[in-house]
XYZ file of N, CA, C and O in Angstrom:
260
model
N 22.234 125.685 122.613
C 23.528 126.330 122.455
C 24.651 125.328 122.738
O 25.658 125.314 122.046
N 24.452 124.500 123.772
C 25.484 123.521 124.118
C 25.626 122.473 123.023
O 26.739 122.056 122.690
N 24.497 122.053 122.458
C 24.550 121.069 121.372
C 25.250 121.648 120.147
O 26.032 120.963 119.476
N 24.982 122.911 119.878
C 25.618 123.557 118.735
C 27.126 123.608 118.931
O 27.889 123.295 118.023
N 27.561 123.963 120.122
C 28.987 124.030 120.418
C 29.618 122.637 120.364
O 30.742 122.476 119.882
N 28.890 121.627 120.825
C 29.410 120.264 120.815
C 29.547 119.737 119.383
O 30.462 118.972 119.070
N 28.650 120.137 118.506
C 28.699 119.665 117.115
C 29.713 120.433 116.290
O 30.255 119.915 115.317
N 29.990 121.662 116.675
C 30.890 122.511 115.903
C 32.303 121.950 115.849
O 32.946 121.985 114.808
N 32.795 121.409 116.960
C 34.154 120.869 116.995
C 34.356 119.741 116.004
O 35.243 119.824 115.142
N 33.571 118.671 116.064
C 33.736 117.581 115.101
C 33.464 118.020 113.653
O 34.143 117.567 112.735
N 32.502 118.907 113.457
C 32.190 119.366 112.107
C 33.387 120.098 111.514
O 33.719 119.918 110.336
N 34.036 120.902 112.322
C 35.215 121.624 111.842
C 36.320 120.634 111.459
O 36.970 120.778 110.429
N 36.519 119.626 112.288
C 37.534 118.615 111.995
C 37.236 117.874 110.707
O 38.125 117.642 109.881
N 35.971 117.514 110.500
C 35.580 116.830 109.268
C 35.771 117.743 108.056
O 36.211 117.301 106.991
N 35.429 119.012 108.233
C 35.593 119.972 107.144
C 37.059 120.143 106.771
O 37.408 120.173 105.585
N 37.921 120.255 107.757
C 39.355 120.399 107.489
C 39.915 119.140 106.833
O 40.755 119.224 105.927
N 39.444 117.984 107.270
C 39.894 116.731 106.675
C 39.443 116.640 105.214
O 40.225 116.247 104.335
N 38.202 117.015 104.950
C 37.691 116.991 103.575
C 38.477 117.971 102.697
O 38.819 117.649 101.554
N 38.776 119.145 103.238
C 39.548 120.126 102.471
C 40.941 119.589 102.155
O 41.427 119.718 101.026
N 41.582 118.938 103.108
C 42.921 118.369 102.901
C 42.872 117.303 101.807
O 43.705 117.277 100.901
N 41.858 116.442 101.880
C 41.740 115.383 100.870
C 41.499 115.965 99.474
O 42.084 115.496 98.493
N 40.666 116.996 99.383
C 40.415 117.632 98.089
C 41.675 118.301 97.538
O 41.967 118.210 96.350
N 42.407 118.965 98.408
C 43.650 119.613 97.967
C 44.667 118.575 97.496
O 45.344 118.776 96.486
N 44.781 117.476 98.233
C 45.699 116.401 97.825
C 45.296 115.823 96.476
O 46.136 115.572 95.609
N 43.991 115.607 96.286
C 43.505 115.059 95.021
C 43.762 116.033 93.871
O 44.191 115.626 92.786
N 43.534 117.319 94.108
C 43.767 118.323 93.065
C 45.250 118.413 92.722
O 45.621 118.523 91.549
N 46.100 118.338 93.728
C 47.540 118.391 93.480
C 47.990 117.167 92.684
O 48.787 117.286 91.745
N 47.484 116.010 93.031
C 47.823 114.796 92.296
C 47.355 114.865 90.856
O 48.077 114.468 89.931
N 46.172 115.383 90.641
C 45.636 115.522 89.292
C 46.479 116.523 88.494
O 46.796 116.278 87.331
N 46.859 117.614 89.116
C 47.697 118.608 88.444
C 49.043 118.032 88.050
O 49.537 118.288 86.949
N 49.625 117.244 88.952
C 50.904 116.602 88.629
C 50.748 115.641 87.457
O 51.534 115.657 86.516
N 49.715 114.797 87.521
C 49.533 113.756 86.508
C 49.134 114.324 85.150
O 49.558 113.817 84.113
N 48.322 115.370 85.134
C 47.785 115.869 83.864
C 48.543 117.061 83.302
O 48.362 117.398 82.123
N 49.365 117.723 84.113
C 50.071 118.913 83.620
C 51.583 118.770 83.794
O 52.324 118.777 82.813
N 52.032 118.659 85.025
C 53.472 118.715 85.286
C 54.239 117.542 84.673
O 55.285 117.744 84.044
N 53.751 116.331 84.836
C 54.465 115.174 84.296
C 54.505 115.184 82.768
O 55.573 114.951 82.198
N 53.397 115.476 82.072
C 53.488 115.554 80.609
C 54.422 116.668 80.124
O 55.155 116.486 79.153
N 54.408 117.803 80.796
C 55.308 118.896 80.400
C 56.757 118.482 80.625
O 57.619 118.713 79.760
N 57.050 117.860 81.742
C 58.413 117.401 82.012
C 58.859 116.375 80.971
O 59.998 116.429 80.485
N 57.979 115.472 80.590
C 58.313 114.468 79.575
C 58.569 115.141 78.227
O 59.504 114.770 77.510
N 57.765 116.122 77.872
C 57.951 116.827 76.602
C 59.265 117.606 76.601
O 59.980 117.626 75.599
N 59.597 118.230 77.706
C 60.870 118.948 77.796
C 62.047 117.992 77.668
O 63.066 118.324 77.050
N 61.928 116.809 78.242
C 62.986 115.811 78.118
C 63.142 115.379 76.661
O 64.261 115.311 76.142
N 62.024 115.131 75.983
C 62.095 114.765 74.561
C 62.709 115.895 73.744
O 63.524 115.662 72.844
N 62.339 117.126 74.044
C 62.887 118.283 73.329
C 64.398 118.360 73.523
O 65.148 118.569 72.573
N 64.860 118.150 74.732
C 66.297 118.181 75.024
C 67.022 117.077 74.249
O 68.093 117.310 73.685
N 66.420 115.889 74.203
C 67.038 114.789 73.469
C 67.125 115.095 71.977
O 68.145 114.821 71.338
N 66.072 115.692 71.416
C 66.087 116.052 69.998
C 67.158 117.106 69.741
O 67.897 117.023 68.749
N 67.271 118.089 70.605
C 68.313 119.119 70.440
C 69.699 118.496 70.471
O 70.562 118.848 69.659
N 69.926 117.572 71.399
C 71.230 116.916 71.490
C 71.519 116.125 70.220
O 72.641 116.163 69.705
N 70.513 115.411 69.697
C 70.697 114.652 68.465
C 70.928 115.579 67.270
O 71.698 115.264 66.368
N 70.271 116.733 67.272
C 70.467 117.708 66.199
C 71.906 118.200 66.180
O 72.513 118.305 65.110
N 72.444 118.497 67.346
C 73.824 118.971 67.428
C 74.767 117.904 66.871
O 75.699 118.212 66.127
N 74.508 116.651 67.197
C 75.349 115.560 66.689
C 75.201 115.453 65.170
O 76.199 115.364 64.443
N 73.964 115.498 64.673
C 73.728 115.349 63.242
C 74.245 116.543 62.443
O 74.730 116.386 61.323
N 74.137 117.742 62.999
C 74.572 118.951 62.291
C 76.086 119.003 62.175
O 76.609 119.621 61.260
N 76.766 118.391 63.087
C 78.223 118.406 63.037
C 78.786 119.657 63.689
O 78.055 120.570 64.068
N 80.099 119.709 63.795
C 80.746 120.856 64.462
C 80.499 122.170 63.725
O 80.594 122.243 62.512
N 80.131 123.186 64.497
C 79.952 124.525 63.941
C 78.683 124.706 63.127
O 78.476 125.750 62.544
N 77.822 123.718 63.043
C 76.610 123.804 62.231
C 75.352 124.073 63.049
O 74.298 124.272 62.491
N 75.460 124.044 64.344
C 74.276 124.235 65.193
C 73.747 125.652 65.008
O 74.490 126.611 64.877
N 72.430 125.766 64.962
C 71.771 127.048 64.747
C 71.170 127.536 66.054
O 70.634 126.759 66.821
N 71.231 128.818 66.301
C 70.570 129.388 67.464
C 71.274 129.129 68.772
O 70.665 129.153 69.819
N 72.554 128.866 68.755
C 73.305 128.678 69.987
C 72.982 127.418 70.729
O 73.088 127.335 71.930
N 72.502 126.390 70.018
C 72.134 125.117 70.654
C 73.350 124.371 71.075
O 74.353 124.326 70.500
């Protein structure tokens, strides 16, 4: 019983550390594979809309752009 209690403390710490590392890795992967590409695409979309407004000229923009 004493050995079990002595091992439980370090095991819990290792488990929490492993969970933290996995969560950090998953968050980094989500940022790199989802959030950053979406943000880049939205930026490109905004730039295209701005160029469209310039090319369309005054009063020619469609859809309230």
